Short mmCIF file of C-alpha atoms and ligand atoms in Angstrom, two decimals:
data_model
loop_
_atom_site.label_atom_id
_atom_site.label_comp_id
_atom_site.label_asym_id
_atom_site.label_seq_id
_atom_site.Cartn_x
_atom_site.Cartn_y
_atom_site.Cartn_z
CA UNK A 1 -34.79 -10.56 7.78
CA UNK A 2 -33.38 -9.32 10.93
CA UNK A 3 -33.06 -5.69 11.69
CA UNK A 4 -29.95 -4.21 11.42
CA UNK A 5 -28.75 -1.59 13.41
CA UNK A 6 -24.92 -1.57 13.11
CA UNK A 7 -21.89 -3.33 12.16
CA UNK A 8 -21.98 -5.42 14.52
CA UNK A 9 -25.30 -7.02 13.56
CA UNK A 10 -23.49 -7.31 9.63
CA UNK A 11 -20.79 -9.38 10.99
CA UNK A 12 -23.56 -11.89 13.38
CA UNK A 13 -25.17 -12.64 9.59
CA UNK A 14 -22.03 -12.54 7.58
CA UNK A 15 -20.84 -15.19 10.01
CA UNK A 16 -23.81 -17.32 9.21
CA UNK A 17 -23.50 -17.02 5.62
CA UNK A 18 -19.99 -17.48 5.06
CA UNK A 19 -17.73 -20.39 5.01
CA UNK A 20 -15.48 -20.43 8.45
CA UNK A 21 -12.05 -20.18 6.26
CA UNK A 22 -12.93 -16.55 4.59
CA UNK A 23 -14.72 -15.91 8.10
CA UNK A 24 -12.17 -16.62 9.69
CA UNK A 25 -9.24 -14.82 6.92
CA UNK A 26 -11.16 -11.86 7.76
CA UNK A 27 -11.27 -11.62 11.24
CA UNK A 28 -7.62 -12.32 11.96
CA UNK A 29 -4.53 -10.53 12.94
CA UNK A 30 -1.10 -11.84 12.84
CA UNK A 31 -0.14 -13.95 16.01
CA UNK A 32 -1.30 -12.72 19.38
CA UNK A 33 -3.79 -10.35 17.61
CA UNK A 34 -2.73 -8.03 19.78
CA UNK A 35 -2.77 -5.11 16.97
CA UNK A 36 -5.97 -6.60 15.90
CA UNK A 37 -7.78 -6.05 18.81
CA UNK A 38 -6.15 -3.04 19.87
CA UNK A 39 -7.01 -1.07 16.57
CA UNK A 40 -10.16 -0.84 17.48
CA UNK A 41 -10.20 -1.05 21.26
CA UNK A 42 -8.18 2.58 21.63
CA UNK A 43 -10.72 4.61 19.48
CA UNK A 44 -12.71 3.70 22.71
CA UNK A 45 -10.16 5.83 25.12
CA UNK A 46 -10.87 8.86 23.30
CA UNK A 47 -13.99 10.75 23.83
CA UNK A 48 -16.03 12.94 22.15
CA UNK A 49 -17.08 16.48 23.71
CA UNK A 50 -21.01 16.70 23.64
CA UNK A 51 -22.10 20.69 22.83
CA UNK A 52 -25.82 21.79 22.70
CA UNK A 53 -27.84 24.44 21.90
CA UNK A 54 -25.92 24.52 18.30
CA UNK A 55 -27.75 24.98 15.22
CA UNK A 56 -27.63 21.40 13.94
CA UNK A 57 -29.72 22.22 10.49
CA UNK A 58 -28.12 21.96 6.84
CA UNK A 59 -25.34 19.45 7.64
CA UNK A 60 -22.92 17.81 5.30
CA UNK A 61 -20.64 14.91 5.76
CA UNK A 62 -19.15 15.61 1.89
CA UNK A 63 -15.81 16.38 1.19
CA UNK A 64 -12.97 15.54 -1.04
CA UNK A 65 -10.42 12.79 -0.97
CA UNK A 66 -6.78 13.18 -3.07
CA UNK A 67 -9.11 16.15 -4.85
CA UNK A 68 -12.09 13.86 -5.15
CA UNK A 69 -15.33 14.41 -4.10
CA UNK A 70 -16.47 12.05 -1.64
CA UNK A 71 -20.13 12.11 0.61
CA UNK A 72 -18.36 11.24 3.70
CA UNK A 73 -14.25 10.59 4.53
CA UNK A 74 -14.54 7.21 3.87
CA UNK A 75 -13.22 4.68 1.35
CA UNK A 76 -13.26 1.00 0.86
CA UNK A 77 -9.84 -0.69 1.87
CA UNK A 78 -8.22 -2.88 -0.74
CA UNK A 79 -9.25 -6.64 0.94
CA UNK A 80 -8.09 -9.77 -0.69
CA UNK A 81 -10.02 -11.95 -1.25
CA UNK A 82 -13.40 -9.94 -1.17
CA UNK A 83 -14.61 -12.42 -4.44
CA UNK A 84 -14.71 -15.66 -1.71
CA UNK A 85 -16.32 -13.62 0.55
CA UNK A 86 -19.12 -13.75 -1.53
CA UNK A 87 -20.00 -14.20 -5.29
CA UNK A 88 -18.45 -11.55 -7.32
CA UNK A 89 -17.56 -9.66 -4.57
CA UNK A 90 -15.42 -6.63 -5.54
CA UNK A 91 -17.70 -6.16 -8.62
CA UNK A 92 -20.90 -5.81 -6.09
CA UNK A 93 -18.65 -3.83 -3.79
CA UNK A 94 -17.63 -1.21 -6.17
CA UNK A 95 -21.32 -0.62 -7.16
CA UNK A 96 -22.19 0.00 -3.83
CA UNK A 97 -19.43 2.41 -3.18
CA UNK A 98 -20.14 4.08 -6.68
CA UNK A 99 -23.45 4.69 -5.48
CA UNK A 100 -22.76 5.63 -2.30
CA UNK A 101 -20.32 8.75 -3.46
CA UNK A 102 -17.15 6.92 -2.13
CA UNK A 103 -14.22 5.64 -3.52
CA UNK A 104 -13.03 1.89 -3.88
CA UNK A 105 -10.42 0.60 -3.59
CA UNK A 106 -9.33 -2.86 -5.93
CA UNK A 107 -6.45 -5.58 -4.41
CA UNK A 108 -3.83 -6.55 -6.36
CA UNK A 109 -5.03 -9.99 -4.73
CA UNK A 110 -8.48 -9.35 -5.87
CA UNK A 111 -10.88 -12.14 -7.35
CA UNK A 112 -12.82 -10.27 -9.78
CA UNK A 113 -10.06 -8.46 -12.42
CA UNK A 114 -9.30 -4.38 -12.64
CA UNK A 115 -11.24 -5.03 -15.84
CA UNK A 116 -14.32 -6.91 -14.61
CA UNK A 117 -14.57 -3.94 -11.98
CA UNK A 118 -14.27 -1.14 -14.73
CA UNK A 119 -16.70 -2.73 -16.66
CA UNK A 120 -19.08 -2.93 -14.23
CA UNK A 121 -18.87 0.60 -13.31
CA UNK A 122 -18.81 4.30 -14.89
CA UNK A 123 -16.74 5.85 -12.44
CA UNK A 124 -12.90 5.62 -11.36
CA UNK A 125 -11.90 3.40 -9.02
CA UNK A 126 -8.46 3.13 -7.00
CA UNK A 127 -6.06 -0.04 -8.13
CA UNK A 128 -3.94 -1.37 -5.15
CA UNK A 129 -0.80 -2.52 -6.21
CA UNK A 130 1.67 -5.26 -4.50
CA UNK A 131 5.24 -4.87 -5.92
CA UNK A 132 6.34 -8.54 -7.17
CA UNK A 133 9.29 -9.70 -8.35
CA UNK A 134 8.46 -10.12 -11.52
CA UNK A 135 8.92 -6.46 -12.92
CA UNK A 136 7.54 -7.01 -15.95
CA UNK A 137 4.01 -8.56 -14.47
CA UNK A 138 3.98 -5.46 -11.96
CA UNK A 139 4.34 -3.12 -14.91
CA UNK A 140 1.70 -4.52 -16.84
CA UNK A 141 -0.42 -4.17 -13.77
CA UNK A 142 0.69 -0.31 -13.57
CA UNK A 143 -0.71 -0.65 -17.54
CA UNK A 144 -4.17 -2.67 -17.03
CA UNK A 145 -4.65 -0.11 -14.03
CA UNK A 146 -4.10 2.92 -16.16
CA UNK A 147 -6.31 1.64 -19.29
CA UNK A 148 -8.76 0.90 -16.60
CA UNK A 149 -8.97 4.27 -15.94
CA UNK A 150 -8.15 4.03 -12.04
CA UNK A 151 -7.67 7.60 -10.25
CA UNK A 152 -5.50 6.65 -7.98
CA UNK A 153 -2.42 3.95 -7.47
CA UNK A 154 -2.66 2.75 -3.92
CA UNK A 155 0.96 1.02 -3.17
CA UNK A 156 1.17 -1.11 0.02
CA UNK A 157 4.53 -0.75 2.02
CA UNK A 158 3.58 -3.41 4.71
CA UNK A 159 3.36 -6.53 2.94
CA UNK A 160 7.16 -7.69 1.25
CA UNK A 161 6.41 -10.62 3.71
CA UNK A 162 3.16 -11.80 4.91
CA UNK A 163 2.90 -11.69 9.12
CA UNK A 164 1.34 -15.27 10.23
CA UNK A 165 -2.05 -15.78 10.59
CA UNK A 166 -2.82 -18.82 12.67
CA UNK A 167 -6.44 -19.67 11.10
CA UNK A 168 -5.12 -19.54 7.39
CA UNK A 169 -2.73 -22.06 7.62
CA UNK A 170 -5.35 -24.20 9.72
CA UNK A 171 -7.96 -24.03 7.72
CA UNK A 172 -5.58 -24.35 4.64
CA UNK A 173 -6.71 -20.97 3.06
CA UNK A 174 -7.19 -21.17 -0.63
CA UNK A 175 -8.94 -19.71 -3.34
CA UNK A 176 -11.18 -21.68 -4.57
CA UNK A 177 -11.25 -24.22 -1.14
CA UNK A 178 -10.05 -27.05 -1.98
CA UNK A 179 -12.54 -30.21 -1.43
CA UNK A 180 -11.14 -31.69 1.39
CA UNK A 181 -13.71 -33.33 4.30
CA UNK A 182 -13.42 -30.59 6.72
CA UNK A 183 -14.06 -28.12 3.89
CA UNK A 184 -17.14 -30.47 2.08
CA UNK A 185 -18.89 -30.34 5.97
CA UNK A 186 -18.27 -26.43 6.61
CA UNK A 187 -19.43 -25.46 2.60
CA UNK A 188 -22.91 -28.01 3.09
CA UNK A 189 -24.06 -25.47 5.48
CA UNK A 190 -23.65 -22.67 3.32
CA UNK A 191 -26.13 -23.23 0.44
CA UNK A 192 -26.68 -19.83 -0.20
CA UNK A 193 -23.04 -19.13 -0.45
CA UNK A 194 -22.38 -21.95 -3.14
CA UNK A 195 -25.55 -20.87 -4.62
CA UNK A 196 -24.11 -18.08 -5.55
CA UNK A 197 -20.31 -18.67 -6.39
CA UNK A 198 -21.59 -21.31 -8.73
CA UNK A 199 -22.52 -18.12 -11.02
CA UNK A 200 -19.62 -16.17 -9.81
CA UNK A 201 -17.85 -14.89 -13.44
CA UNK A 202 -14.49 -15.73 -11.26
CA UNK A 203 -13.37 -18.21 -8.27
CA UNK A 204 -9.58 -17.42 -8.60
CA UNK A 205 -7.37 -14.35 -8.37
CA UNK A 206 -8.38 -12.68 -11.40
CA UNK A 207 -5.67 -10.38 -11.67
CA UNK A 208 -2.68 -12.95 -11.61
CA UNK A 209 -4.38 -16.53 -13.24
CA UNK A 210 -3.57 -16.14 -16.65
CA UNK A 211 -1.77 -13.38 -16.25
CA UNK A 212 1.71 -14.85 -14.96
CA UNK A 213 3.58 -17.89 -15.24
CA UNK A 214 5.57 -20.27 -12.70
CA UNK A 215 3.79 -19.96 -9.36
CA UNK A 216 3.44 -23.63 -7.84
CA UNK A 217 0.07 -22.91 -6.74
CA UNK A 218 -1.54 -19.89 -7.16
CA UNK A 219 -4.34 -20.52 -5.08
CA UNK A 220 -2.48 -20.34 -1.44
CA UNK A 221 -1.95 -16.57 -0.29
CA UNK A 222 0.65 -17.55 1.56
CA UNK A 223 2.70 -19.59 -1.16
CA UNK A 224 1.94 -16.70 -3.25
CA UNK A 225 3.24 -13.79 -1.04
CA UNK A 226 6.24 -16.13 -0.32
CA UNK A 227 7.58 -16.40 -3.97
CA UNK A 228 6.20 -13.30 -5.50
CA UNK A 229 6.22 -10.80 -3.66
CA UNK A 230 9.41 -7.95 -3.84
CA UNK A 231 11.57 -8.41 -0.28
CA UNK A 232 13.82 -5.61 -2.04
CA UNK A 233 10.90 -3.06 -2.06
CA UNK A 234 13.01 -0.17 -0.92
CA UNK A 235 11.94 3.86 -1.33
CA UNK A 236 13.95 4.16 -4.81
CA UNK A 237 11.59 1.38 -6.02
CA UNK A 238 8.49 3.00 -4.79
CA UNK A 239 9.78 6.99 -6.34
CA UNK A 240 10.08 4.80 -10.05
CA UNK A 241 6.88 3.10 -9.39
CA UNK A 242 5.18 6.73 -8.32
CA UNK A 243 7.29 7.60 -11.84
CA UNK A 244 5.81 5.03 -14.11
CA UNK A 245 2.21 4.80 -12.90
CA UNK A 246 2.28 9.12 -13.17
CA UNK A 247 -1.12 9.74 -11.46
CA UNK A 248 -1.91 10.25 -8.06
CA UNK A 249 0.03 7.95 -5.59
CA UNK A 250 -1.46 7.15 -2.22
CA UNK A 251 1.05 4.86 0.10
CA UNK A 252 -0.63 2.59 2.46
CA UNK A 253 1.16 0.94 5.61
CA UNK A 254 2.94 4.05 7.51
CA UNK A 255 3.09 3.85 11.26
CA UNK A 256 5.70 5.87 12.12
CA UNK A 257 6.94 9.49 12.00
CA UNK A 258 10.36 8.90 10.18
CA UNK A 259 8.45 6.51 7.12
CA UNK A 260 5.78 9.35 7.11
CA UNK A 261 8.61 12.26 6.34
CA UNK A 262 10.22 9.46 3.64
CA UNK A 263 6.68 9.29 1.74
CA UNK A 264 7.06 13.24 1.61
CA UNK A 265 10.08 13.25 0.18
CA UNK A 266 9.08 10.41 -2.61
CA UNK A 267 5.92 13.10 -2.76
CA UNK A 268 2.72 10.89 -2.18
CA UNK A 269 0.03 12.43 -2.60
CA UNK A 270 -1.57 11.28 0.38
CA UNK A 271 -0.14 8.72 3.08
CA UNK A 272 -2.84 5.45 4.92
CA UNK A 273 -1.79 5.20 8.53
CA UNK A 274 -2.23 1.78 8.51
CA UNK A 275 -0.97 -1.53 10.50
CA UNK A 276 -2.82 -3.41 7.98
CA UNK A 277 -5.37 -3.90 10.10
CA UNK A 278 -3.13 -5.87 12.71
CA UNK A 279 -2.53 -8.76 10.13
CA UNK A 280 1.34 -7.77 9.98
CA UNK A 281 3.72 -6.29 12.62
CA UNK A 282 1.97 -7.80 15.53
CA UNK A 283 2.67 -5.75 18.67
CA UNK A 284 2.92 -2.22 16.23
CA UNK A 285 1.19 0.53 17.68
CA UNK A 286 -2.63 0.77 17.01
CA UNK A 287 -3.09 3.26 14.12
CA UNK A 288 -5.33 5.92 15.38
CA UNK A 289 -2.41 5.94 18.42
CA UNK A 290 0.14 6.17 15.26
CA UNK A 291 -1.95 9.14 14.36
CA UNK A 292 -0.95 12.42 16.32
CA UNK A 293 2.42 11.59 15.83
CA UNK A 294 2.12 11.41 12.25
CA UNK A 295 0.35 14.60 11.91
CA UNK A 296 3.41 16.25 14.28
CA UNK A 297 5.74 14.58 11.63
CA UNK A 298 4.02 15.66 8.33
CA UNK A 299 1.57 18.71 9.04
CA UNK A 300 0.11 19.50 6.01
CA UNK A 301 2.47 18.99 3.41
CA UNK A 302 0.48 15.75 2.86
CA UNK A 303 -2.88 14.23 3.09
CA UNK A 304 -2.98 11.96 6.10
CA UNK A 305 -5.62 8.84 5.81
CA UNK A 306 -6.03 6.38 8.62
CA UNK A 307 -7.53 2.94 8.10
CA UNK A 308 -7.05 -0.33 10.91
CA UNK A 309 -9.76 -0.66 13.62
CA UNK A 310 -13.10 1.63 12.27
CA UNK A 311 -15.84 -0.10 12.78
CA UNK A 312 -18.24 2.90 13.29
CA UNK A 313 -19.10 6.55 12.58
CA UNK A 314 -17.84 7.50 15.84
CA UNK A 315 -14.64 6.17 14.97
CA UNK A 316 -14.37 7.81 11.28
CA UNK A 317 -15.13 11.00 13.18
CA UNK A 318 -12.49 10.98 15.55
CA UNK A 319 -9.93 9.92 13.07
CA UNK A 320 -11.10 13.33 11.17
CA UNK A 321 -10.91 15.35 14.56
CA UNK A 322 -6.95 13.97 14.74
CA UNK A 323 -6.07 15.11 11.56
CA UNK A 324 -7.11 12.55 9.05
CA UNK A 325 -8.48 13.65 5.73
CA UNK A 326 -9.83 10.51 4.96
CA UNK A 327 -10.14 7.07 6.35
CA UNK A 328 -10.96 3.68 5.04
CA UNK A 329 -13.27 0.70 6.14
CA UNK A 330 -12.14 -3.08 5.26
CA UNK A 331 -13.55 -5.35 7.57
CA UNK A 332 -16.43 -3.27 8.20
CA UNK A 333 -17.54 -3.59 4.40
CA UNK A 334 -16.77 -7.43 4.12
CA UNK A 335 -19.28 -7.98 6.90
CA UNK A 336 -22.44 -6.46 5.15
CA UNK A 337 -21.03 -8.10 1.61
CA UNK A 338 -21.45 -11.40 3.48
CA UNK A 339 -23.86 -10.89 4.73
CA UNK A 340 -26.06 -9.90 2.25
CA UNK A 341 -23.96 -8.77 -1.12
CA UNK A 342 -24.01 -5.28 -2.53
CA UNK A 343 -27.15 -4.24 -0.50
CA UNK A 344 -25.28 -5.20 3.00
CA UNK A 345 -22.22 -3.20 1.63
CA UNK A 346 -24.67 -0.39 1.29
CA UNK A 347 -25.88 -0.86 4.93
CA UNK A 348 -22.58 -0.44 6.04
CA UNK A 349 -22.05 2.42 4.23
CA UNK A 350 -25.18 3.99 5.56
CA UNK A 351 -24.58 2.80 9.04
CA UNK A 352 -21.41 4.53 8.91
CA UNK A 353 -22.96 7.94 7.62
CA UNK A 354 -25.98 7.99 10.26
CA UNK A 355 -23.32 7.14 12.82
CA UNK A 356 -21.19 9.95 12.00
CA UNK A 357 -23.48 12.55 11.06
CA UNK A 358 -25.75 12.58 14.10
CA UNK A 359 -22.28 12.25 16.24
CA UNK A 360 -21.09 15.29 14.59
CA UNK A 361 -24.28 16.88 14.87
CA UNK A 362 -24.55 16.30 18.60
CA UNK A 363 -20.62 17.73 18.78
CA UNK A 364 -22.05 21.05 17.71
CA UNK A 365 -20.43 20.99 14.25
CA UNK A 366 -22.26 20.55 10.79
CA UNK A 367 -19.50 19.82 8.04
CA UNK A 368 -16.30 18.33 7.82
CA UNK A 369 -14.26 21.05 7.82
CA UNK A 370 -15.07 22.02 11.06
CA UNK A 371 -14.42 18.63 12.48
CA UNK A 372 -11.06 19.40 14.29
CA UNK A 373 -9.49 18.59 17.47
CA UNK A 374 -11.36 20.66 19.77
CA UNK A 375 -14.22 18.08 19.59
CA UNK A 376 -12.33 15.56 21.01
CA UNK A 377 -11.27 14.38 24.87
CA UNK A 378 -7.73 12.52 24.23
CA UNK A 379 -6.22 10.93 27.17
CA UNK A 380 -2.87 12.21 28.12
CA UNK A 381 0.06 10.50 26.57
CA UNK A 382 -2.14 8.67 24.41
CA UNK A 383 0.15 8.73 21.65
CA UNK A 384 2.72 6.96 24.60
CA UNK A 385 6.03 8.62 25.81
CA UNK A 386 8.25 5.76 24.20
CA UNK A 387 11.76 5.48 24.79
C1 GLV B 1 -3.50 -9.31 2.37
O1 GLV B 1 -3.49 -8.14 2.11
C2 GLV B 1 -3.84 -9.80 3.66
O2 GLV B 1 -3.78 -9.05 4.63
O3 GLV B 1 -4.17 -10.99 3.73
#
């Protein structure tokens, strides 16, 4: 077993393990990848102020999340898909971030259903929700996610269109693959993959098959997005959703100032900063660039959470030291569960935590709320003077 270190050595494995087409779904952005790459790469142009000679003893990374208790301001990201990344996938991931203290967060485009992943847990998870066009079938997802006893209603605001993602329609993304040569070659070398989807309780989206009628193949994302999905989401839509689902509404896909004071006004209860990890509006702004702007915008009449580009502790802790109350880790997570299943998404998790706790630590604070921005070196203008 090889030793792992960091995220980094979670994505070498889960490469290994996993067939090139969910690999591949992952680790894309839309187009150029431009957002993609620069999500991550500008955490690296802000720097963290060393301090020493600080009492470093009794140190926390706890705090709370939309009023939850969480052991460090991280969640899992809603990821399609995560059941093809590897055998029950959200079902293993959920345990792990049960376990952990953190919360998770379920797709709408999930494999495993809400109701596998509440039965295979005792605490509340968070139900992502894509508005379709089919009001009825999003209402009865509002319904399966409130007898599931989810604590929070995540609604993406990025995705009324899907942005192009070269691989997928190369590789002919489905779910299940479908056995075609190139597929049959790629799969052979991935016998403990198949090993373990052959048990898998589900190999389709769980939340949809059976659940909806008159989708020409509900396999294929992209078909999928194409005729379900709501092009009319507008803000009224989203202030009747908030209505009807009554519970605490987090809205995921703000990257600018002027959506930011709309998701006041609607009254989320906490906003994601979010590009979608660069697999939409390619050529947006990087989200932890998004960031100070968004704080200038919304102070603290809201809770500000960042996700797009965290790959690290260091990362999670300079998103805090900007403003954010919370942050979220997709790709990161996927890795370990390819890797190696619930225990990798556990490694993660604890890479994470080490990474931020001795960082904090060694910027002379010992909880999160004294993480602010004086422990941070920020570039000038590196929110950008646009015009
Ligand atoms: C769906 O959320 C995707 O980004 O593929």
């Amino acid at each position: 077993m090889p030793v792992i270190t960091n995220i980094d050595d979670l994505k070498a494995l889960y490469r290994r393990r996993t067939p090139k087409m969910f690999y591949d779904y992952c680790e894309s952005g839309s187009w150029t990848e431009q957002t993609f790459r620069e999500n991550s790469s500008d955490f690296d142009d802000i720097y963290l102020r060393q301090r020493v000679a600080v009492d470093m003893s009794n140190r926390s990374t706890a705090t709370q999340m939309i009023g939850q208790d969480v052991a460090m301001p991280v969640a899992l990201a809603p990821v399609g898909l995560t059941g093809m990344q590897h055998a029950d996938g959200e079902i293993k991931a959920a345990r792990a971030a049960e376990a952990f203290g953190v919360p998770f967060t379920l797709s709408t485009m999930s494999i495993n259903s809400i109701e596998d992943v509440a039965a295979a847990t005792t605490k509340p998870f968070w139900f992502q929700l894509y508005t379709m066009k089919d009001q009825g079938f999003v209402s009865s997802l509002i319904q399966r996610a409130k007898d599931a006893n989810c604590s929070a209603l995540v609604i993406t605001l990025d995705l009324q269109v899907l942005g192009q993602r070269h691989k997928d329609i190369k590789n002919g993304l489905s779910a299940p693959p479908k056995p075609t040569l190139a597929n049959m070659i790629n799969l052979a070398t991935k016998w403990r993959w198949g090993m373990g989807m052959m048990k898998a309780s589900r190999r389709e989206f769980g939340n949809i098959v059976g659940h909806v009628e008159g989708v020409s193949d509900a396999a294929d994302l992209g078909a999928w997005t194409a005729e379900q999905f709501d092009p009319t989401l507008d803000w009224n839509k989203v202030a009747k959703i908030k209505e009807e689902w009554g519970g605490k509404v987090i809205l995921k896909g703000i990257i600018d100032p002027e959506d930011a004071k709309m998701a006041l006004e609607v009254g989320a209860d906490a906003i994601v900063v979010s590009n979608h990890g660069g697999r939409q509006l390619d050529g947006a702004l990087s989200s932890i660039r998004a960031l100070p702007g968004i704080m200038d915008a919304v102070g603290d009449a809201t809770e500000v959470h960042l996700d797009s580009g965290i790959r690290s502790g260091q990362d999670v802790l300079k998103a805090v030291a900007m403003g954010a109350k919370g942050t979220y880790i997709g790709r990161a997570f996927v890795y370990g569960l390819g890797a190696m299943g619930q225990e990798g998404v556990t490694r993660a998790l604890d890479v994470i935590h080490r990474e931020m706790d001795v960082s904090m630590a060694l910027c002379g604070r010992r909880r999160i709320d004294e993480v602010d921005r004086d422990i941070l070196l920020v570039p000038e203008g590196f929110e950008g003077r646009w015009q």
